[in-house]
Coordinates of C-alpha atoms in Angstrom, one line a residue:
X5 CA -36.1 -5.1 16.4
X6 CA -32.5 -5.9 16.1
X7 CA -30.9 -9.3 15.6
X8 CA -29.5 -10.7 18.7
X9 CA -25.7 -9.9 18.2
X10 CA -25.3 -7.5 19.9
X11 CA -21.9 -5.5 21.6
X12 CA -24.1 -3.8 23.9
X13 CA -24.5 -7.1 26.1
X14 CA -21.1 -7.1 27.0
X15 CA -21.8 -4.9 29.5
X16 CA -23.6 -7.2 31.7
X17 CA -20.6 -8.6 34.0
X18 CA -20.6 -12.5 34.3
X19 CA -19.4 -13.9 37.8
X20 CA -16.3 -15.0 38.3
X21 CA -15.8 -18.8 38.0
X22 CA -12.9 -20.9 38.5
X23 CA -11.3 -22.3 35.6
X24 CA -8.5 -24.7 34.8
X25 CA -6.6 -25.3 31.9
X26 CA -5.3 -28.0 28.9
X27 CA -2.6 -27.9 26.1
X28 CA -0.1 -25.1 25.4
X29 CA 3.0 -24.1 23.9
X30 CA 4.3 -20.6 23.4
X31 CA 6.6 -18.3 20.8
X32 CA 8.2 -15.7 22.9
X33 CA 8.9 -12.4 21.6
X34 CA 7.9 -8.8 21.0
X35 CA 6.9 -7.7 17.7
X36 CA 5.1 -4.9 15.5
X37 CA 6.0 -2.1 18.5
X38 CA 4.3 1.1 17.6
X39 CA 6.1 4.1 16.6
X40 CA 4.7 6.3 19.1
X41 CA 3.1 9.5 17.0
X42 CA 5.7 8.9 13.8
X43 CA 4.0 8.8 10.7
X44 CA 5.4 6.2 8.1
X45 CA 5.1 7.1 4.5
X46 CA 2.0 5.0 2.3
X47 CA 5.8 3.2 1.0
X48 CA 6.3 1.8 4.8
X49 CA 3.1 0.1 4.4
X50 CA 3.0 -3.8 3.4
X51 CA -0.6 -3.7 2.4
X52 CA -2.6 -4.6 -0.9
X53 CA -1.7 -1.7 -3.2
X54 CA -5.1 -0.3 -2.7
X55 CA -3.9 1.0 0.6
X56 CA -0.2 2.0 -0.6
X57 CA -1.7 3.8 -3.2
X58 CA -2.9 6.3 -0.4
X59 CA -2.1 10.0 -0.5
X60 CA 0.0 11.7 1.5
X61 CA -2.9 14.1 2.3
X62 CA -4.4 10.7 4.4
X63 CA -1.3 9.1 5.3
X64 CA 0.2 12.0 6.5
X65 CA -2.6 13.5 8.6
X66 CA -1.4 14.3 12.0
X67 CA -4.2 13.4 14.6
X68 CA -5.2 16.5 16.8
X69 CA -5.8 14.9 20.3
X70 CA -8.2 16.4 22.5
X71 CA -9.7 16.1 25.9
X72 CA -13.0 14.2 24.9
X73 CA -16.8 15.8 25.1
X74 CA -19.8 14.5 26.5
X75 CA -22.4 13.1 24.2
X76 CA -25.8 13.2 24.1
X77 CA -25.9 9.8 25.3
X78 CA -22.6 9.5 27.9
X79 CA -20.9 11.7 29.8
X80 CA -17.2 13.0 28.9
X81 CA -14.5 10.5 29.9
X82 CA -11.8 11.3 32.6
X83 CA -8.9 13.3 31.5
X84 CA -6.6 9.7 30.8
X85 CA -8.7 9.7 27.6
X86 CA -8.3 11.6 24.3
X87 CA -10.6 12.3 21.3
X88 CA -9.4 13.5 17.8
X89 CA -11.0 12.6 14.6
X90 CA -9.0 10.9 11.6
X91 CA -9.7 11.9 7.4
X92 CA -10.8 8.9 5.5
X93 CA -12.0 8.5 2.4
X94 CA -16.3 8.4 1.4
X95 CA -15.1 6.0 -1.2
X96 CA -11.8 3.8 -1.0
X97 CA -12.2 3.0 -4.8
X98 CA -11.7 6.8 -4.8
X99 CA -9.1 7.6 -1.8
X100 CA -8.1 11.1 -4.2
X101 CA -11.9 12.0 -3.7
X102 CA -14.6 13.4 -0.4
X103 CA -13.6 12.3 2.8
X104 CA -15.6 11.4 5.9
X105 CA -13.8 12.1 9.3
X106 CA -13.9 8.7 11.8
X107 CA -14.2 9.8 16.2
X108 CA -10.8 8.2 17.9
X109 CA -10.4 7.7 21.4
X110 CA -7.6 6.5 23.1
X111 CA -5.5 6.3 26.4
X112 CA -1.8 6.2 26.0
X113 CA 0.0 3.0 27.9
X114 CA 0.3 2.9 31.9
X115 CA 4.0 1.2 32.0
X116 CA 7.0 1.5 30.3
X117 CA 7.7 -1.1 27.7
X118 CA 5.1 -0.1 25.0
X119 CA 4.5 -3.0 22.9
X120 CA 2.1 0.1 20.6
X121 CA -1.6 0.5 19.7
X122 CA -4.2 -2.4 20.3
X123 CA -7.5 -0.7 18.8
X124 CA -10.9 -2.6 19.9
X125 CA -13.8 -3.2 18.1
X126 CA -16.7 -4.2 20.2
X127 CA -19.2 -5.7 18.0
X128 CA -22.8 -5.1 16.6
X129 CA -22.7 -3.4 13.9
X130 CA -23.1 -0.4 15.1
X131 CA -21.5 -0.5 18.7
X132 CA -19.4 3.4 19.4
X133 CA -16.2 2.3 21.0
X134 CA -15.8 6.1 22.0
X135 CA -18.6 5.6 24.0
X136 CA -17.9 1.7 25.4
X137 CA -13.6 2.2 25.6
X138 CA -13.3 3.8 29.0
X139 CA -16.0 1.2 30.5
X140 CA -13.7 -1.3 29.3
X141 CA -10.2 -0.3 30.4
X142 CA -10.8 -1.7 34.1
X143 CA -11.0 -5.5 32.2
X144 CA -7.9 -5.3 29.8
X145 CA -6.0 -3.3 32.9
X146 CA -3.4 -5.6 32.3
X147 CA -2.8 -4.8 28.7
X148 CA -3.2 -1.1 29.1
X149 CA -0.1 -1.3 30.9
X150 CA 2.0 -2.0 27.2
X151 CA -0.4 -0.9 24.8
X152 CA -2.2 2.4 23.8
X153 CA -5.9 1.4 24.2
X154 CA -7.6 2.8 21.6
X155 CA -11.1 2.4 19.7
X156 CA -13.4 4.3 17.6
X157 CA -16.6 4.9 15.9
X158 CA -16.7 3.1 12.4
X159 CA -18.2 5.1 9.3
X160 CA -22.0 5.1 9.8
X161 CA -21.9 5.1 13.6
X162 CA -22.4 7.4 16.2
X163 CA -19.6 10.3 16.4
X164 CA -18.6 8.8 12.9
X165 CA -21.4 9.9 10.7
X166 CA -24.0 8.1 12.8
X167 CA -26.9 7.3 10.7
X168 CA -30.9 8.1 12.8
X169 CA -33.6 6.1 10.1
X170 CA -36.4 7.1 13.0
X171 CA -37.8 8.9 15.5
X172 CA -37.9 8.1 19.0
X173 CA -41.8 8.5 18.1
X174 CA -42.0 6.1 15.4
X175 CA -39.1 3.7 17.4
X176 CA -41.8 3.2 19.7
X177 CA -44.5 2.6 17.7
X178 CA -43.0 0.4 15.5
X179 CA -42.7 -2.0 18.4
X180 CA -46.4 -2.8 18.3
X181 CA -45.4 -4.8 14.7
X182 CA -45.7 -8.1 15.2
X183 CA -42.3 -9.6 14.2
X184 CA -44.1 -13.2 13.9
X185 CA -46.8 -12.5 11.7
X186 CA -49.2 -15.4 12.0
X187 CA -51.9 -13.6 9.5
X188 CA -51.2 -11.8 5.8
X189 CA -52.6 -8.9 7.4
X190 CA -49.5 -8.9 10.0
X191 CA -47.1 -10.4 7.7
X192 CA -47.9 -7.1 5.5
X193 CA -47.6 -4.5 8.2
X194 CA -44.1 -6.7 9.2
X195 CA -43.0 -6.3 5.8
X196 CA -43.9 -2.6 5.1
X197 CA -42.5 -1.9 8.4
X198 CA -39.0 -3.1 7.0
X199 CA -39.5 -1.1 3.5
X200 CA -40.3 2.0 6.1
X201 CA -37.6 2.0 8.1
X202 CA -34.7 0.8 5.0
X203 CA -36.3 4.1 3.0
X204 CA -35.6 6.1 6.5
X205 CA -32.0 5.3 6.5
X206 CA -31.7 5.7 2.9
X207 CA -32.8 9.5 3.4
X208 CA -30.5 9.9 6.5
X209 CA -27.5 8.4 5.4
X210 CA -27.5 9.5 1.8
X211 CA -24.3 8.8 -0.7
X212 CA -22.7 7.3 3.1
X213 CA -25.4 4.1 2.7
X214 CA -23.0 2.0 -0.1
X215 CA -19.8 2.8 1.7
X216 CA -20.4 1.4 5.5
X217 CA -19.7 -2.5 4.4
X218 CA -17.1 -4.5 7.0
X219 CA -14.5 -4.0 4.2
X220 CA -14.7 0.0 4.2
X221 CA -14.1 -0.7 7.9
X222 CA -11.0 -2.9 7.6
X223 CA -9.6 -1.0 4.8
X224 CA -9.7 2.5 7.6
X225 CA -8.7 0.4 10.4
X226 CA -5.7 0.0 8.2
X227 CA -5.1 3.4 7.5
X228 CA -5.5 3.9 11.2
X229 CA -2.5 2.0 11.6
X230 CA -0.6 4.2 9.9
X231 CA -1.6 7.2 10.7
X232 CA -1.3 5.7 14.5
X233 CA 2.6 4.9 13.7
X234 CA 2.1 1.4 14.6
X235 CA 3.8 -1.1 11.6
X236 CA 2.0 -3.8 12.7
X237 CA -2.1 -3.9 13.2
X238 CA -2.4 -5.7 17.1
X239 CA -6.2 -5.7 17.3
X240 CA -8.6 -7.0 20.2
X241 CA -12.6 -7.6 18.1
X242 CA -15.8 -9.6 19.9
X243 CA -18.5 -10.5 18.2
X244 CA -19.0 -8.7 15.2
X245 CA -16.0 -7.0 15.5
X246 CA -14.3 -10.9 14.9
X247 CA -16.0 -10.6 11.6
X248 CA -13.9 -7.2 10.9
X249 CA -11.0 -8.5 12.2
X250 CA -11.1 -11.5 9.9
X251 CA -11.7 -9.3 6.7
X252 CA -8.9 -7.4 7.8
X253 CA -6.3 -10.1 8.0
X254 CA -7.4 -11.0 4.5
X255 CA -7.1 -7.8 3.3
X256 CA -3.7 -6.9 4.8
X257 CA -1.9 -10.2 6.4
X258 CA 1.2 -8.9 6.3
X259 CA 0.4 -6.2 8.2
X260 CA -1.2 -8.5 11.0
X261 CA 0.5 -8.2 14.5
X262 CA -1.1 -9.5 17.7
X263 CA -5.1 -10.0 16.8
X264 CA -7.6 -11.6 19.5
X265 CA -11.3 -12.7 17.8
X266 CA -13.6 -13.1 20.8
X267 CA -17.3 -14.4 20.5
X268 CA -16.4 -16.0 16.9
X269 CA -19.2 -15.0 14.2
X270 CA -18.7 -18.2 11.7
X271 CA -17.6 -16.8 8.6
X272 CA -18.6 -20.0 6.6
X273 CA -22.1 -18.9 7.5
X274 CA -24.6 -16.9 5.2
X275 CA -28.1 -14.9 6.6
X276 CA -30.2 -17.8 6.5
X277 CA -26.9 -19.9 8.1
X278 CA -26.5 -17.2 10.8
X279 CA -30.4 -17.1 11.9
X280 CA -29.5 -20.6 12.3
X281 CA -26.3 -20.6 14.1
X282 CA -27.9 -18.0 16.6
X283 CA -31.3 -19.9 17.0
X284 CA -28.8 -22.7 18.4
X285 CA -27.6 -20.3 20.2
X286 CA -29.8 -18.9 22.0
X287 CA -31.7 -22.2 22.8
X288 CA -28.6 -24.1 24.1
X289 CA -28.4 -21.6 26.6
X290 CA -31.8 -21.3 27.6
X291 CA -31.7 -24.8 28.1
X292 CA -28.5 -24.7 30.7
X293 CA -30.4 -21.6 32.1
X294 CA -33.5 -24.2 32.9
X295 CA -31.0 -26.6 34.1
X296 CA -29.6 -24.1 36.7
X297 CA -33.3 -23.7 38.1
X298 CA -33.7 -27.4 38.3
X299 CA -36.4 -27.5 35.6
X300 CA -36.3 -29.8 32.3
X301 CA -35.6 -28.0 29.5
X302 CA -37.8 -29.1 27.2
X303 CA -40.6 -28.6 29.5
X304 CA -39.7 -25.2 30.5
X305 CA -38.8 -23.9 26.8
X306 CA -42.3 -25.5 26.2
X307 CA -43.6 -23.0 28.9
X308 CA -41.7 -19.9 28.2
X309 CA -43.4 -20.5 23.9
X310 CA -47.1 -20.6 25.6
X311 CA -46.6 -17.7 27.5
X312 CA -44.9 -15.7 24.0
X313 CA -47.8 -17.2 22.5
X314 CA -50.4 -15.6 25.3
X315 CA -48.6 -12.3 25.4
X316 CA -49.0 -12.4 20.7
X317 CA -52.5 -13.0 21.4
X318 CA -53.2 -10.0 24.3
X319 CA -49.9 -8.1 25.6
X320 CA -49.3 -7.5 29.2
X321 CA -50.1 -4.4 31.3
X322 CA -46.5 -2.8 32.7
X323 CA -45.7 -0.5 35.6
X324 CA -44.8 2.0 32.6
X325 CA -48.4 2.9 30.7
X326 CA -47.2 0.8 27.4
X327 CA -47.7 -3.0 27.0
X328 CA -45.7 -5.9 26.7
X329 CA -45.9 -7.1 23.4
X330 CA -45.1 -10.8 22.4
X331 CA -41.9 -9.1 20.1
X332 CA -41.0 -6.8 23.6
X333 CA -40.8 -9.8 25.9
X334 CA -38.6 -12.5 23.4
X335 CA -36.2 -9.5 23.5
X336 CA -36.2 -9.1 27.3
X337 CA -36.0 -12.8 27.7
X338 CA -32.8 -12.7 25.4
X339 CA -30.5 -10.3 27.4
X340 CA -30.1 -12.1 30.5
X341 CA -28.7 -14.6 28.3
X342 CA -25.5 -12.7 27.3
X343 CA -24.1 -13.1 30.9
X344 CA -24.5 -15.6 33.4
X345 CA -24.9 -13.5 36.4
X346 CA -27.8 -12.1 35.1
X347 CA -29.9 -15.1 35.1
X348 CA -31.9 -14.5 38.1
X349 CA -33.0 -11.5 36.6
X350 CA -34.9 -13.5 33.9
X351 CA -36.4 -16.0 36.8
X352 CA -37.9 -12.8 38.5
X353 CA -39.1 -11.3 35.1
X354 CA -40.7 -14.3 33.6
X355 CA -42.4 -15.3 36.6
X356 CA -44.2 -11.5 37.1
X357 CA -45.0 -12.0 33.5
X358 CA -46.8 -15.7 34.2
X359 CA -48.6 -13.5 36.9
X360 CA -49.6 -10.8 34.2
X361 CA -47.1 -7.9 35.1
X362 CA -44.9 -7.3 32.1
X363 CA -42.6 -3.9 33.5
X364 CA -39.5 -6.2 34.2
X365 CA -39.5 -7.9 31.0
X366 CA -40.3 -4.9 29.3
X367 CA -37.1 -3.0 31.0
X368 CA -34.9 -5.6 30.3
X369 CA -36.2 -5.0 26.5
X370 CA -35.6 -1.7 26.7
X371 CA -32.1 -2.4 28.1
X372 CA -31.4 -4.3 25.2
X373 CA -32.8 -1.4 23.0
X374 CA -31.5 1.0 24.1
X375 CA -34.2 3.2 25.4
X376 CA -33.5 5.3 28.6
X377 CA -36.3 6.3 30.9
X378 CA -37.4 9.5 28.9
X379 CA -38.1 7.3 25.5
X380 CA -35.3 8.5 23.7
X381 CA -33.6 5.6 21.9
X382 CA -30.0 5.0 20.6
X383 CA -28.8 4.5 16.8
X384 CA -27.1 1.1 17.4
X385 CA -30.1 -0.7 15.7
X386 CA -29.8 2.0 13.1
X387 CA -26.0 1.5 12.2
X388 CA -26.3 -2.0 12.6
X389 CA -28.9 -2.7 10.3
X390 CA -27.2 0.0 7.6
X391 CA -23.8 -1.8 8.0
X392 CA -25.2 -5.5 7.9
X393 CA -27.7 -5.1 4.7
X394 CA -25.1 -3.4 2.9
X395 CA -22.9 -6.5 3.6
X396 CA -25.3 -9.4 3.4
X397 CA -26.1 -10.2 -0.1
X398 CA -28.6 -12.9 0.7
X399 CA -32.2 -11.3 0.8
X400 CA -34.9 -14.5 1.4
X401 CA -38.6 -13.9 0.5
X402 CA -41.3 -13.8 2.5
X403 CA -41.8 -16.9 0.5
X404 CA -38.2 -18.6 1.1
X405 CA -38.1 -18.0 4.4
X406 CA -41.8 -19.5 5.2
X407 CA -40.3 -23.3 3.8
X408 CA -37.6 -22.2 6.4
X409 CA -39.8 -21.8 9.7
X410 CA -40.3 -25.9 10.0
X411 CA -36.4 -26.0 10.6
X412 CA -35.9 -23.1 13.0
X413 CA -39.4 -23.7 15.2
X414 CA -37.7 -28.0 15.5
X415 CA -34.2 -25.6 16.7
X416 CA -36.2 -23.8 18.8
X417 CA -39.6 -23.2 20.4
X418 CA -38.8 -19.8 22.0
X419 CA -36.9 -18.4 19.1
X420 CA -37.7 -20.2 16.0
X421 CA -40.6 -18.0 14.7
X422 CA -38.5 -15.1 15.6
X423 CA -34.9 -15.2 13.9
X424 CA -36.7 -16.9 11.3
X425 CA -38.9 -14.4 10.5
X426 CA -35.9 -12.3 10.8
X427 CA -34.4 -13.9 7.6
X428 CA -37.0 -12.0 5.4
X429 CA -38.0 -8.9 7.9
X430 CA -33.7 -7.4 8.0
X431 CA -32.8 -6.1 4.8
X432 CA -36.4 -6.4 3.2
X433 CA -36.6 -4.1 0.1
X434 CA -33.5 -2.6 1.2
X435 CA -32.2 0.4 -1.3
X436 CA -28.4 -0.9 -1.5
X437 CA -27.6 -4.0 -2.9
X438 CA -25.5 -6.5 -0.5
X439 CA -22.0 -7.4 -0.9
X440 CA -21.3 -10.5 -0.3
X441 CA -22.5 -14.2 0.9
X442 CA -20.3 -15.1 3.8
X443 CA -17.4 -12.9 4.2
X444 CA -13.4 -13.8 2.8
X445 CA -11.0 -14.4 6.2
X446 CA -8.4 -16.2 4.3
X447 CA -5.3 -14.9 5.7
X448 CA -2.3 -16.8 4.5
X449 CA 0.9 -15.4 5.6
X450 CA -0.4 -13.7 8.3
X451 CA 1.0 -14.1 12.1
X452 CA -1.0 -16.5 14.6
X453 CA -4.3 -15.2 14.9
X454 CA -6.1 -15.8 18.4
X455 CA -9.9 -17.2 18.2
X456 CA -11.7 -17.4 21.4
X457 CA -15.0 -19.2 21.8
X458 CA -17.1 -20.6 24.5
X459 CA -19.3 -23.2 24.7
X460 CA -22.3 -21.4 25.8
X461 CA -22.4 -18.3 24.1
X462 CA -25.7 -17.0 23.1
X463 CA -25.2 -15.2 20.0
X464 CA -22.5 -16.7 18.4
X465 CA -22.1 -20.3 19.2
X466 CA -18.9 -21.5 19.7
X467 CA -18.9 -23.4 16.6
X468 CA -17.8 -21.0 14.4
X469 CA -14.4 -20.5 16.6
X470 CA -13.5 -23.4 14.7
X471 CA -14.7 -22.4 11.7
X472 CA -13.1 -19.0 11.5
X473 CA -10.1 -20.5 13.1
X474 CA -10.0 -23.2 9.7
X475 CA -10.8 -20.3 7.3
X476 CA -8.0 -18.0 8.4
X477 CA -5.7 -20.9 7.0
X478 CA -3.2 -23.4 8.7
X479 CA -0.6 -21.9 10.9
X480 CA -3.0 -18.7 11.4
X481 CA -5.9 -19.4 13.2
X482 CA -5.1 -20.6 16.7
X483 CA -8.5 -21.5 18.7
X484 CA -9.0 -21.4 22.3
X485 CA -12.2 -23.3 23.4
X486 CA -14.2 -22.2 27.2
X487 CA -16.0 -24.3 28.8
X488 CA -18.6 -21.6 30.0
X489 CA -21.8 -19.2 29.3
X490 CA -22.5 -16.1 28.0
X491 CA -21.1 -13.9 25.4
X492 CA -17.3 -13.6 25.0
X493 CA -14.9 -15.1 26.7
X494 CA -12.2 -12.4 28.0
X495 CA -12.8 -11.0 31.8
X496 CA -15.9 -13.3 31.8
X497 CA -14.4 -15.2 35.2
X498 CA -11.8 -17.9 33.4
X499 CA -8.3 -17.1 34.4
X500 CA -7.2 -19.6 32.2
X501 CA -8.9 -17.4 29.3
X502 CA -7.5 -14.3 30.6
X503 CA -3.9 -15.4 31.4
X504 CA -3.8 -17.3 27.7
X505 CA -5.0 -13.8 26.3
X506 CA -2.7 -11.6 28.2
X507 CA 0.3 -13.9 27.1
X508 CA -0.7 -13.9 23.7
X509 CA -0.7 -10.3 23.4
X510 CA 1.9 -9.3 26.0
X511 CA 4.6 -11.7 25.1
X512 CA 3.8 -13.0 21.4
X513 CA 3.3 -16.4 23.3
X514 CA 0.9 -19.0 21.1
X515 CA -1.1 -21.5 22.6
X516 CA -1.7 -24.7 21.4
X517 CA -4.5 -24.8 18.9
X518 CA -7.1 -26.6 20.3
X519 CA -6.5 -25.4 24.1
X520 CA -9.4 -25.6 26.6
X521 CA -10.1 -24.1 29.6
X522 CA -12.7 -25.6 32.1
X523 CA -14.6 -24.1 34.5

């Protein structure tokens, strides 16, 4: 089972909403305009001297651009897109050494004008923007217009040396764990489960394991820029991908252009802090979802923990053959969360489930799981997991994380147990040691960076706008606050949010920090 930040929501379309707006100011201007295909020298480059210390073979590469294949899992693009595939290095202590090659994609600007690249990053860890780029286009439109859209698969993902730790086999059986052990029997099979599927990716990903952290990422996002001909990095990340956009302005502010952070992971946060910042999460908007229904919401959360608790204790028959486990169901009661529209979609599914059906909360489950209709599940979880334990230095025992479960079951009734238990269960026994506690965003000297938050994002509350917004240092981190649900703000219905954005980005204008849009 994944942790709950996760790209792949983003795909659920909230409904429009009407929003109005507060503050402002702007800074007018064009800046950082891309070079078309030119390709600057590694001396061009402003960056640490890490990056300028690149050779020629790297920065030099010329990008072979391609009509783009169909994947096992999507079909081939339209003919506006192109795939090629950029060198970087296995190891950027060793950038003279084995190099792993990254999947591009990219459509080239609509208008005239071109501003240059904006390259997206869509969250997870573990999300393929080859994949989720095209889907996208319709919502930025207006920025496709000036800008190349591009994206890619980061290192360990997908087209991008995409890591498989299982089986579709042992995916599915590995559901049956109980990821809320309430016996040592379960906690061990929990546990061993972990150690399983950590010594899985170990064999699949090989010497690729200790070089898929969020800094690998930002230091070849960076040499993407170059190779790109863009002098300036303009960037568009949600969710996780506000995480890699922060480590990247550390890494390389002078290089910083136009960056958007969307769906703000708080980078002041460790594991345990996280868990915590998403069991919020989650349970503030469950609770405006019970509000929408007209039901109290401690009396409803209290009703949606004794029917997880009946479905631990014997899991419910589905339309499908397999059951509905107690794990299964918290996950299909956690997608419709990520958009707004969707929550009448959970009403119908939790009240089949109170009758003993389980099939719509176990689709919604498998939504968020990616598992199609033939069994066959994606690597997302399998990247994500690789990336995150490889970053994440803070490993809690079973132990540790036991003292913790008073704290998250007061947070939350629904998903205490759960993202507790999580704490321990992620990186259990992993084989590669973790990198860090909470990740470095300080970015001074870098241009105005846009953080986007909303108040009723699920999986990363809009708490740590603020937060990232503070760490990226005074005069960087602009935030711009939304008064409404689900995850990520951006084509979510607030035309406040979008017109803020599209100035930001189209013009160089700045908002106010502090600005809120209403619904």
């Amino acid at each position: 089972m994944a942790r709950f930040v996760r790209w792949t929501a983003l795909m659920a379309a909230a409904a429009l909403l009407t929003a109005g707006c507060s503050g402002g100011s702007s800074d007018d201007g064009k800046d950082g305009a891309g070079a078309g295909d030119a390709k600057p020298s590694a001396a061009d480059s402003s960056a640490t001297s890490t990056t300028a210390a690149l050779p020629a073979s790297l920065t030099a590469q010329k990008l072979d651009w391609g009509r783009c294949k169909a994947t096992a899992d999507s079909a081939a693009p339209s003919s506006d897109w192109q795939c090629a595939t950029l060198k970087v290095p296995l190891d950027w202590a060793k950038p003279d050494g084995s190099t792993i090659g990254l999947a591009l994609i990219r459509s080239k600007s609509t208008g005239g004008d071109r501003i240059g690249s904006l390259l997206f990053n869509f969250g997870g860890p573990g999300g393929s923007g080859v994949d989720y780029m095209p889907a996208y286009a319709t919502t930025v439109s207006a920025l496709h217009e000036r800008y190349d859209l591009v994206s890619w698969d980061p290192r360990g993902v997908a087209a991008s040396e995409g890591v498989r730790c299982r089986s579709d086999k042992a995916i599915q059986a590995s559901e049956d764990v109980d990821a809320t052990p309430d016996t040592p029997a379960e906690e061990k099979t929990y546990l061993q489960d972990a150690t399983d599927f950590g010594k899985g990716c170990e064999k699949a990903a090989g010497k690729l394991m200790a070089h898929v952290s969020t800094t690998d990422t930002a230091r070849d996002m960076d040499l993407m820029r170059q190779v790109l001909g863009d002098t300036k990095m303009h960037y568009f990340g949600i969710s996780y991908g506000t995480e890699l956009g922060g480590v990247y302005a550390h890494l390389f502010p002078k290089n910083v252009g136009r960056l958007i952070l969307d769906a703000v992971v708080d980078p002041s946060a460790d594991s345990v802090g996280h868990a915590l910042n998403q069991t919020r999460g989650f349970q503030r908007a469950l609770d405006d979802y019970l509000k929408s229904t007209d039901q109290d919401p401690a009396q409803g959360s209290k009703k949606i923990a004794a029917l997880l608790k009946r479905i631990d204790a014997e899991p419910l028959a589905t339309s499908t053959g397999r059951k509905l486990t107690q794990t299964l169901a918290l996950t299909g009661i956690v997608l419709p969360l990520y958009s707004q529209e969707s929550w009448p979609t959970l009403t119908s599914a939790l009240n089949s489930a109170e009758e003993g059906d389980g099939s719509e909360l176990l689709a919604l489950a498998d939504g968020y799981n990616d598992r199609d209709s033939a069994g066959h599940y994606g690597t997302t979880t399998h990247s994500q997991r690789v990336i995150s334990c490889l970053d994440d230095k803070q490993r809690p025992t079973p132990e540790q994380t036991q003292k913790l479960l008073p704290e998250f079951e007061k947070i939350s009734p629904v998903f205490g147990d759960f993202l507790g238990w999580d704490t321990a269960g992620w990186c259990h026994d992993w084989p590669v040691a973790g990198q860090y506690d909470t990740p470095e965003v300080s970015a001074t000297g870098a241009a105005p960076i846009l953080v986007v938050g909303n108040t009723g994002d699920p999986a990363t509350p809009y708490e740590g706008a603020r937060k990232m917004a503070d760490e990226l240092g005074k005069g960087v981190g602009v935030e711009l606050t939304w008064k409404g649900e689900g995850h990520g703000a951006y084509g979510s219905g607030s035309d406040c949010v979008d017109s803020t954005v599209d100035a930001y980005l189209l013009k160089g204008t700045v908002p106010k920090d502090g600005k809120v849009c209403a619904s």
